[in-house]
PDB file of C-alpha atoms in Angstrom:
ATOM      1  CA  MET A   1      35.842   3.248   2.811  1.00 32.00           C
ATOM      2  CA  ASN A   2      34.123   5.200   5.564  1.00 36.00           C
ATOM      3  CA  ARG A   3      36.926   6.584   7.758  1.00 40.00           C
ATOM      4  CA  ARG A   4      34.843   5.915  10.863  1.00 45.00           C
ATOM      5  CA  PHE A   5      35.035   2.185  10.141  1.00 45.00           C
ATOM      6  CA  ALA A   6      38.664   1.830   9.114  1.00 45.00           C
ATOM      7  CA  PRO A   7      40.492  -1.461   9.787  1.00 55.00           C
ATOM      8  CA  PRO A   8      40.703  -2.001  13.563  1.00 52.00           C
ATOM      9  CA  SER A   9      44.493  -2.223  13.684  1.00 86.00           C
ATOM     10  CA  ARG A  10      44.913   1.337  14.927  1.00 94.00           C
ATOM     11  CA  HIS A  11      45.178   1.790  18.671  1.00 96.00           C
ATOM     12  CA  ILE A  12      45.216   4.714  21.083  1.00 97.00           C
ATOM     13  CA  LEU A  13      46.435   4.377  24.662  1.00 98.00           C
ATOM     14  CA  TRP A  14      44.868   7.135  26.762  1.00 98.00           C
ATOM     15  CA  ILE A  15      46.700   8.194  29.945  1.00 98.00           C
ATOM     16  CA  HIS A  16      45.095  10.623  32.373  1.00 98.00           C
ATOM     17  CA  GLY A  17      46.712  12.912  34.920  1.00 97.00           C
ATOM     18  CA  TRP A  18      46.848  13.327  38.689  1.00 98.00           C
ATOM     19  CA  GLY A  19      43.527  13.360  40.534  1.00 96.00           C
ATOM     20  CA  SER A  20      41.632  12.243  37.444  1.00 96.00           C
ATOM     21  CA  SER A  21      40.378   9.002  35.893  1.00 96.00           C
ATOM     22  CA  SER A  22      40.220   7.168  32.587  1.00 96.00           C
ATOM     23  CA  LYS A  23      36.569   8.221  32.276  1.00 95.00           C
ATOM     24  CA  ILE A  24      37.686  11.705  31.313  1.00 97.00           C
ATOM     25  CA  TRP A  25      38.514  10.357  27.831  1.00 97.00           C
ATOM     26  CA  ALA A  26      35.138   8.688  27.193  1.00 95.00           C
ATOM     27  CA  ASP A  27      33.568  11.339  24.961  1.00 94.00           C
ATOM     28  CA  LEU A  28      36.711  11.728  22.869  1.00 96.00           C
ATOM     29  CA  ALA A  29      37.046   7.999  22.296  1.00 97.00           C
ATOM     30  CA  LYS A  30      33.432   7.816  21.102  1.00 96.00           C
ATOM     31  CA  GLU A  31      34.268  10.397  18.431  1.00 96.00           C
ATOM     32  CA  MET A  32      37.157   8.300  17.114  1.00 96.00           C
ATOM     33  CA  PRO A  33      35.698   4.841  16.326  1.00 95.00           C
ATOM     34  CA  GLU A  34      38.376   4.201  13.729  1.00 93.00           C
ATOM     35  CA  TYR A  35      40.717   3.395  16.616  1.00 95.00           C
ATOM     36  CA  ARG A  36      40.707   0.731  19.280  1.00 95.00           C
ATOM     37  CA  HIS A  37      40.921   2.442  22.652  1.00 97.00           C
ATOM     38  CA  HIS A  38      42.903   1.384  25.706  1.00 97.00           C
ATOM     39  CA  TYR A  39      43.175   3.128  29.056  1.00 98.00           C
ATOM     40  CA  ILE A  40      45.658   3.381  31.885  1.00 97.00           C
ATOM     41  CA  HIS A  41      44.268   2.788  35.364  1.00 96.00           C
ATOM     42  CA  PHE A  42      46.275   4.038  38.338  1.00 98.00           C
ATOM     43  CA  GLY A  43      43.870   2.682  40.944  1.00 96.00           C
ATOM     44  CA  LYS A  44      46.229  -0.026  42.214  1.00 97.00           C
ATOM     45  CA  CYS A  45      49.266   2.242  42.416  1.00 98.00           C
ATOM     46  CA  ARG A  46      50.621   2.992  45.879  1.00 98.00           C
ATOM     47  CA  THR A  47      54.145   4.283  45.166  1.00 98.00           C
ATOM     48  CA  VAL A  48      56.042   6.330  42.607  1.00 98.00           C
ATOM     49  CA  ASP A  49      57.570   3.091  41.336  1.00 98.00           C
ATOM     50  CA  ASP A  50      54.048   1.721  40.838  1.00 98.00           C
ATOM     51  CA  LEU A  51      53.146   4.727  38.684  1.00 98.00           C
ATOM     52  CA  ARG A  52      56.259   4.302  36.573  1.00 98.00           C
ATOM     53  CA  GLY A  53      55.795   0.547  36.340  1.00 98.00           C
ATOM     54  CA  THR A  54      52.199   0.886  35.165  1.00 98.00           C
ATOM     55  CA  ILE A  55      53.250   3.127  32.284  1.00 97.00           C
ATOM     56  CA  ARG A  56      56.320   1.071  31.394  1.00 95.00           C
ATOM     57  CA  SER A  57      54.350  -2.169  31.293  1.00 95.00           C
ATOM     58  CA  ALA A  58      51.581  -0.713  29.137  1.00 95.00           C
ATOM     59  CA  MET A  59      53.987   0.861  26.646  1.00 93.00           C
ATOM     60  CA  LEU A  60      55.966  -2.343  26.244  1.00 91.00           C
ATOM     61  CA  GLU A  61      53.331  -5.054  26.512  1.00 93.00           C
ATOM     62  CA  LEU A  62      50.147  -3.753  24.907  1.00 93.00           C
ATOM     63  CA  PRO A  63      51.649  -3.277  21.402  1.00 91.00           C
ATOM     64  CA  ARG A  64      53.160  -6.753  21.611  1.00 90.00           C
ATOM     65  CA  GLN A  65      49.888  -8.324  22.655  1.00 92.00           C
ATOM     66  CA  GLN A  66      47.822  -6.495  20.028  1.00 93.00           C
ATOM     67  CA  PRO A  67      49.967  -5.663  16.992  1.00 90.00           C
ATOM     68  CA  GLY A  68      49.071  -2.646  14.925  1.00 92.00           C
ATOM     69  CA  ASP A  69      49.693   1.078  14.726  1.00 92.00           C
ATOM     70  CA  TRP A  70      49.894   2.401  18.281  1.00 95.00           C
ATOM     71  CA  HIS A  71      49.561   5.985  19.457  1.00 96.00           C
ATOM     72  CA  ILE A  72      49.500   7.521  22.926  1.00 97.00           C
ATOM     73  CA  VAL A  73      47.569  10.509  24.245  1.00 98.00           C
ATOM     74  CA  ALA A  74      48.942  11.446  27.676  1.00 98.00           C
ATOM     75  CA  TRP A  75      47.801  14.335  29.841  1.00 98.00           C
ATOM     76  CA  SER A  76      49.692  16.282  32.504  1.00 97.00           C
ATOM     77  CA  MET A  77      51.401  13.890  34.964  1.00 98.00           C
ATOM     78  CA  GLY A  78      50.570  11.051  32.581  1.00 98.00           C
ATOM     79  CA  GLY A  79      52.530  12.864  29.885  1.00 96.00           C
ATOM     80  CA  MET A  80      55.530  13.287  32.180  1.00 96.00           C
ATOM     81  CA  LEU A  81      55.491   9.569  32.995  1.00 97.00           C
ATOM     82  CA  VAL A  82      55.388   8.645  29.292  1.00 96.00           C
ATOM     83  CA  LEU A  83      58.093  11.113  28.317  1.00 93.00           C
ATOM     84  CA  GLU A  84      60.274   9.888  31.168  1.00 94.00           C
ATOM     85  CA  GLN A  85      60.095   6.333  29.835  1.00 92.00           C
ATOM     86  CA  LEU A  86      60.990   7.470  26.331  1.00 89.00           C
ATOM     87  CA  LEU A  87      63.903   9.600  27.509  1.00 87.00           C
ATOM     88  CA  GLU A  88      65.256   6.790  29.673  1.00 84.00           C
ATOM     89  CA  ARG A  89      65.418   4.558  26.615  1.00 78.00           C
ATOM     90  CA  ALA A  90      67.234   7.305  24.755  1.00 72.00           C
ATOM     91  CA  ALA A  91      69.720   7.795  27.592  1.00 69.00           C
ATOM     92  CA  GLU A  92      70.463   4.067  27.608  1.00 68.00           C
ATOM     93  CA  GLN A  93      70.967   4.241  23.823  1.00 60.00           C
ATOM     94  CA  ARG A  94      68.560   1.401  23.244  1.00 57.00           C
ATOM     95  CA  GLU A  95      66.754   0.997  19.977  1.00 49.00           C
ATOM     96  CA  THR A  96      63.135   1.945  20.438  1.00 48.00           C
ATOM     97  CA  THR A  97      61.292  -1.375  20.364  1.00 53.00           C
ATOM     98  CA  LEU A  98      58.086   0.143  21.668  1.00 64.00           C
ATOM     99  CA  HIS A  99      56.141  -0.245  18.396  1.00 81.00           C
ATOM    100  CA  ILE A 100      54.616   3.179  19.017  1.00 89.00           C
ATOM    101  CA  ARG A 101      54.218   5.563  16.108  1.00 91.00           C
ATOM    102  CA  SER A 102      53.379   8.790  17.889  1.00 92.00           C
ATOM    103  CA  VAL A 103      52.797  10.362  21.291  1.00 94.00           C
ATOM    104  CA  ALA A 104      50.581  13.381  21.985  1.00 96.00           C
ATOM    105  CA  LEU A 105      51.631  15.162  25.172  1.00 95.00           C
ATOM    106  CA  VAL A 106      48.766  17.307  26.461  1.00 97.00           C
ATOM    107  CA  SER A 107      49.395  20.033  29.047  1.00 96.00           C
ATOM    108  CA  THR A 108      52.686  18.404  29.953  1.00 94.00           C
ATOM    109  CA  THR A 109      55.808  20.064  31.291  1.00 92.00           C
ATOM    110  CA  LEU A 110      59.299  18.746  31.918  1.00 92.00           C
ATOM    111  CA  ARG A 111      59.327  19.944  35.522  1.00 94.00           C
ATOM    112  CA  PHE A 112      56.159  20.529  37.499  1.00 95.00           C
ATOM    113  CA  SER A 113      57.637  21.901  40.727  1.00 95.00           C
ATOM    114  CA  HIS A 114      59.880  24.945  40.488  1.00 93.00           C
ATOM    115  CA  PRO A 115      60.883  27.779  42.859  1.00 93.00           C
ATOM    116  CA  ASP A 116      60.059  30.276  40.102  1.00 91.00           C
ATOM    117  CA  ARG A 117      56.247  30.473  40.018  1.00 87.00           C
ATOM    118  CA  ALA A 118      56.409  31.443  36.342  1.00 86.00           C
ATOM    119  CA  LYS A 119      57.921  28.036  35.614  1.00 90.00           C
ATOM    120  CA  GLY A 120      56.064  25.724  37.966  1.00 93.00           C
ATOM    121  CA  TRP A 121      54.374  25.189  41.314  1.00 95.00           C
ATOM    122  CA  PRO A 122      56.394  25.886  44.469  1.00 96.00           C
ATOM    123  CA  ALA A 123      57.235  22.793  46.504  1.00 97.00           C
ATOM    124  CA  ARG A 124      55.441  24.221  49.542  1.00 97.00           C
ATOM    125  CA  VAL A 125      52.132  24.195  47.623  1.00 97.00           C
ATOM    126  CA  LEU A 126      52.480  20.520  46.755  1.00 97.00           C
ATOM    127  CA  GLU A 127      53.470  19.689  50.316  1.00 98.00           C
ATOM    128  CA  ARG A 128      50.385  21.534  51.519  1.00 97.00           C
ATOM    129  CA  MET A 129      48.298  19.443  49.112  1.00 98.00           C
ATOM    130  CA  ARG A 130      49.842  16.270  50.532  1.00 98.00           C
ATOM    131  CA  SER A 131      48.806  17.357  54.012  1.00 98.00           C
ATOM    132  CA  GLY A 132      45.373  18.327  52.737  1.00 97.00           C
ATOM    133  CA  LEU A 133      44.770  14.898  51.255  1.00 97.00           C
ATOM    134  CA  ARG A 134      45.200  13.311  54.674  1.00 96.00           C
ATOM    135  CA  THR A 135      42.511  15.478  56.267  1.00 96.00           C
ATOM    136  CA  ASP A 136      40.200  16.429  53.371  1.00 97.00           C
ATOM    137  CA  ARG A 137      40.754  14.382  50.229  1.00 97.00           C
ATOM    138  CA  GLU A 138      37.690  15.637  48.352  1.00 95.00           C
ATOM    139  CA  GLY A 139      38.272  19.265  49.252  1.00 96.00           C
ATOM    140  CA  THR A 140      41.890  19.077  48.095  1.00 96.00           C
ATOM    141  CA  LEU A 141      40.857  17.508  44.789  1.00 96.00           C
ATOM    142  CA  ARG A 142      38.158  20.130  44.235  1.00 94.00           C
ATOM    143  CA  GLN A 143      40.617  22.919  44.894  1.00 94.00           C
ATOM    144  CA  PHE A 144      43.070  21.444  42.392  1.00 95.00           C
ATOM    145  CA  ALA A 145      40.314  21.038  39.801  1.00 93.00           C
ATOM    146  CA  SER A 146      39.457  24.729  40.193  1.00 92.00           C
ATOM    147  CA  PHE A 147      42.834  25.591  38.657  1.00 94.00           C
ATOM    148  CA  MET A 148      42.168  23.557  35.518  1.00 96.00           C
ATOM    149  CA  LEU A 149      39.818  25.990  33.811  1.00 96.00           C
ATOM    150  CA  SER A 150      40.808  29.400  32.491  1.00 97.00           C
ATOM    151  CA  ALA A 151      38.751  32.480  33.312  1.00 96.00           C
ATOM    152  CA  GLU A 152      37.396  32.421  29.766  1.00 96.00           C
ATOM    153  CA  GLU A 153      36.318  28.784  30.121  1.00 97.00           C
ATOM    154  CA  ARG A 154      34.611  29.417  33.463  1.00 95.00           C
ATOM    155  CA  GLU A 155      32.718  32.342  31.985  1.00 95.00           C
ATOM    156  CA  ALA A 156      31.595  30.078  29.142  1.00 95.00           C
ATOM    157  CA  GLY A 157      30.142  27.645  31.673  1.00 94.00           C
ATOM    158  CA  HIS A 158      32.628  24.808  31.343  1.00 93.00           C
ATOM    159  CA  ARG A 159      33.066  22.403  34.254  1.00 90.00           C
ATOM    160  CA  ILE A 160      35.423  19.567  35.152  1.00 89.00           C
ATOM    161  CA  ASP A 161      33.313  16.595  36.223  1.00 82.00           C
ATOM    162  CA  ASP A 162      35.559  13.661  36.998  1.00 81.00           C
ATOM    163  CA  ASP A 163      36.425  11.235  39.764  1.00 87.00           C
ATOM    164  CA  ALA A 164      39.893  10.526  41.097  1.00 92.00           C
ATOM    165  CA  GLU A 165      40.782   6.980  40.075  1.00 94.00           C
ATOM    166  CA  PHE A 166      43.497   6.835  42.719  1.00 97.00           C
ATOM    167  CA  SER A 167      43.924   5.387  46.188  1.00 97.00           C
ATOM    168  CA  ASP A 168      44.968   7.801  48.929  1.00 97.00           C
ATOM    169  CA  GLU A 169      48.486   6.376  48.682  1.00 98.00           C
ATOM    170  CA  GLY A 170      48.444   6.767  44.912  1.00 98.00           C
ATOM    171  CA  LEU A 171      47.481  10.427  45.121  1.00 98.00           C
ATOM    172  CA  ASP A 172      50.339  11.058  47.540  1.00 98.00           C
ATOM    173  CA  ALA A 173      52.740   9.145  45.278  1.00 98.00           C
ATOM    174  CA  GLY A 174      51.654  11.301  42.348  1.00 98.00           C
ATOM    175  CA  LEU A 175      52.409  14.476  44.243  1.00 98.00           C
ATOM    176  CA  ARG A 176      55.802  13.119  45.248  1.00 98.00           C
ATOM    177  CA  TYR A 177      56.480  12.316  41.599  1.00 98.00           C
ATOM    178  CA  LEU A 178      55.564  15.862  40.592  1.00 98.00           C
ATOM    179  CA  LEU A 179      57.761  17.247  43.371  1.00 97.00           C
ATOM    180  CA  GLU A 180      60.823  15.208  42.495  1.00 97.00           C
ATOM    181  CA  THR A 181      60.819  14.726  38.723  1.00 96.00           C
ATOM    182  CA  ASP A 182      62.797  16.991  36.412  1.00 94.00           C
ATOM    183  CA  LEU A 183      63.209  15.877  32.790  1.00 91.00           C
ATOM    184  CA  THR A 184      64.830  19.095  31.596  1.00 88.00           C
ATOM    185  CA  ALA A 185      68.381  17.804  31.307  1.00 84.00           C
ATOM    186  CA  ARG A 186      67.258  14.794  29.259  1.00 82.00           C
ATOM    187  CA  TRP A 187      65.023  16.671  26.825  1.00 80.00           C
ATOM    188  CA  GLY A 188      67.699  17.076  24.166  1.00 71.00           C
ATOM    189  CA  ALA A 189      67.927  13.309  23.765  1.00 64.00           C
ATOM    190  CA  TRP A 190      64.598  13.290  21.965  1.00 62.00           C
ATOM    191  CA  GLU A 191      65.888  14.830  18.759  1.00 58.00           C
ATOM    192  CA  SER A 192      68.969  12.643  18.482  1.00 58.00           C
ATOM    193  CA  LYS A 193      67.727   9.276  19.716  1.00 59.00           C
ATOM    194  CA  LEU A 194      63.955   8.945  19.443  1.00 56.00           C
ATOM    195  CA  ARG A 195      63.066  10.402  16.076  1.00 58.00           C
ATOM    196  CA  PRO A 196      61.191   7.243  14.947  1.00 70.00           C
ATOM    197  CA  ILE A 197      58.398   8.269  17.337  1.00 82.00           C
ATOM    198  CA  ARG A 198      56.505  11.402  16.354  1.00 87.00           C
ATOM    199  CA  LEU A 199      55.919  13.776  19.255  1.00 88.00           C
ATOM    200  CA  ILE A 200      52.873  16.073  19.273  1.00 92.00           C
ATOM    201  CA  ARG A 201      52.799  18.736  21.999  1.00 92.00           C
ATOM    202  CA  MET A 202      49.475  20.423  22.838  1.00 95.00           C
ATOM    203  CA  HIS A 203      48.869  23.138  25.407  1.00 96.00           C
ATOM    204  CA  GLY A 204      46.320  25.748  26.442  1.00 96.00           C
ATOM    205  CA  THR A 205      47.605  29.311  26.430  1.00 95.00           C
ATOM    206  CA  ASP A 206      45.953  29.998  29.809  1.00 96.00           C
ATOM    207  CA  ASP A 207      46.982  26.810  31.600  1.00 96.00           C
ATOM    208  CA  ALA A 208      47.528  27.622  35.299  1.00 95.00           C
ATOM    209  CA  VAL A 209      48.571  24.061  36.217  1.00 96.00           C
ATOM    210  CA  CYS A 210      51.391  23.355  33.747  1.00 94.00           C
ATOM    211  CA  LEU A 211      52.398  26.883  32.894  1.00 88.00           C
ATOM    212  CA  PRO A 212      53.068  27.653  29.212  1.00 82.00           C
ATOM    213  CA  GLY A 213      56.044  29.785  30.240  1.00 73.00           C
ATOM    214  CA  ALA A 214      57.781  26.677  31.525  1.00 72.00           C
ATOM    215  CA  LEU A 215      57.609  24.817  28.221  1.00 72.00           C
ATOM    216  CA  PRO A 216      60.858  24.130  26.367  1.00 67.00           C
ATOM    217  CA  ALA A 217      61.283  25.573  22.917  1.00 59.00           C
ATOM    218  CA  ALA A 218      60.234  23.481  19.929  1.00 54.00           C
ATOM    219  CA  CYS A 219      62.593  20.597  19.369  1.00 55.00           C
ATOM    220  CA  GLY A 220      63.172  19.763  15.719  1.00 52.00           C
ATOM    221  CA  GLU A 221      59.858  18.652  14.257  1.00 57.00           C
ATOM    222  CA  THR A 222      57.958  18.903  17.537  1.00 65.00           C
ATOM    223  CA  PRO A 223      56.342  22.358  17.732  1.00 72.00           C
ATOM    224  CA  ILE A 224      53.795  23.254  20.408  1.00 85.00           C
ATOM    225  CA  LEU A 225      50.173  23.327  19.213  1.00 92.00           C
ATOM    226  CA  LEU A 226      48.483  26.026  21.274  1.00 94.00           C
ATOM    227  CA  PHE A 227      44.797  26.314  22.175  1.00 97.00           C
ATOM    228  CA  PRO A 228      44.024  30.029  22.693  1.00 97.00           C
ATOM    229  CA  GLY A 229      42.085  30.740  25.872  1.00 97.00           C
ATOM    230  CA  ALA A 230      42.230  27.142  27.065  1.00 98.00           C
ATOM    231  CA  GLY A 231      43.328  26.051  30.510  1.00 97.00           C
ATOM    232  CA  HIS A 232      44.691  22.698  31.602  1.00 97.00           C
ATOM    233  CA  ALA A 233      42.142  20.493  29.792  1.00 97.00           C
ATOM    234  CA  PRO A 234      41.752  21.731  26.194  1.00 98.00           C
ATOM    235  CA  PHE A 235      40.424  18.321  25.146  1.00 97.00           C
ATOM    236  CA  LEU A 236      37.306  19.050  27.219  1.00 96.00           C
ATOM    237  CA  THR A 237      36.744  22.717  26.415  1.00 97.00           C
ATOM    238  CA  GLN A 238      37.853  22.718  22.761  1.00 97.00           C
ATOM    239  CA  ARG A 239      37.000  19.115  21.950  1.00 96.00           C
ATOM    240  CA  ASP A 240      36.412  19.382  18.196  1.00 96.00           C
ATOM    241  CA  LYS A 241      39.660  21.243  17.621  1.00 97.00           C
ATOM    242  CA  PHE A 242      41.526  18.804  19.843  1.00 97.00           C
ATOM    243  CA  ILE A 243      40.167  15.762  17.993  1.00 97.00           C
ATOM    244  CA  GLY A 244      41.065  17.372  14.689  1.00 96.00           C
ATOM    245  CA  LYS A 245      44.656  17.943  15.808  1.00 95.00           C
ATOM    246  CA  ILE A 246      44.942  14.376  17.100  1.00 95.00           C
ATOM    247  CA  ARG A 247      43.491  12.895  13.918  1.00 94.00           C
ATOM    248  CA  GLY A 248      45.756  15.034  11.776  1.00 92.00           C
ATOM    249  CA  GLY A 249      48.877  14.197  13.757  1.00 90.00           C
ATOM    250  CA  PHE A 250      48.204  10.473  13.862  1.00 89.00           C
ATOM    251  CA  ALA A 251      47.142  10.331  10.207  1.00 79.00           C
ATOM    252  CA  HIS A 252      50.505  11.870   9.318  1.00 61.00           C
ATOM    253  CA  GLU A 253      52.089   8.697  10.658  1.00 52.00           C
ATOM    254  CA  HIS A 254      49.748   6.345   8.816  1.00 49.00           C
ATOM    255  CA  HIS A 255      50.731   7.927   5.496  1.00 45.00           C
ATOM    256  CA  ARG A 256      54.474   8.064   5.992  1.00 47.00           C
TER     257      ARG A 256
END
């Protein structure tokens, strides 16, 4: 059977990051027709609770509504939101009834804001971005996007062309989430409580947004797959390699 036309019971839920949109995944989804593709939309979110609720609802309800093998690809803030939901279930010692086989966390850290610049962004920078959004939304988003590419990627002519699928309130809520959320203390729960879900961690070596130096060490069977020279969006600048890693990681689950 042609792998590009495999049975349509495989699903990927794509979750974008702050200041971005679901359209950023379009080219990748086209290259993976063996999966049914679903997308998170943060456009109606106004609060941090809205962001969390959107992710929680999708992770619980979509696999129930459309049974099959489900996988998640979550980027940056989207990855933090997904991981937070998984770790909360572990902390509550609930059986994972999510019907999700694997989660790929792309350019995701456990704590975005940190006083040590080698481990995260200082709170004052995020507060300045919050102020900037109120007076110059587009300029603030462009400035943030400028950090996504590494020097090597800029020299190669790569660009980030995307719209922010967020309301003004949603953008502010996302920054507050990044300011306040710290998943570090809960990270160890993954190995002991959530092993049924395979975790795939992917990161550019030159990411200036979620700094590689802030990443926790490999946990059990969850090593970090690095993309040399890549910045914050390796799925755009090293697309073929990224798709290969995703296919390989998800196929591992289909053959278990």
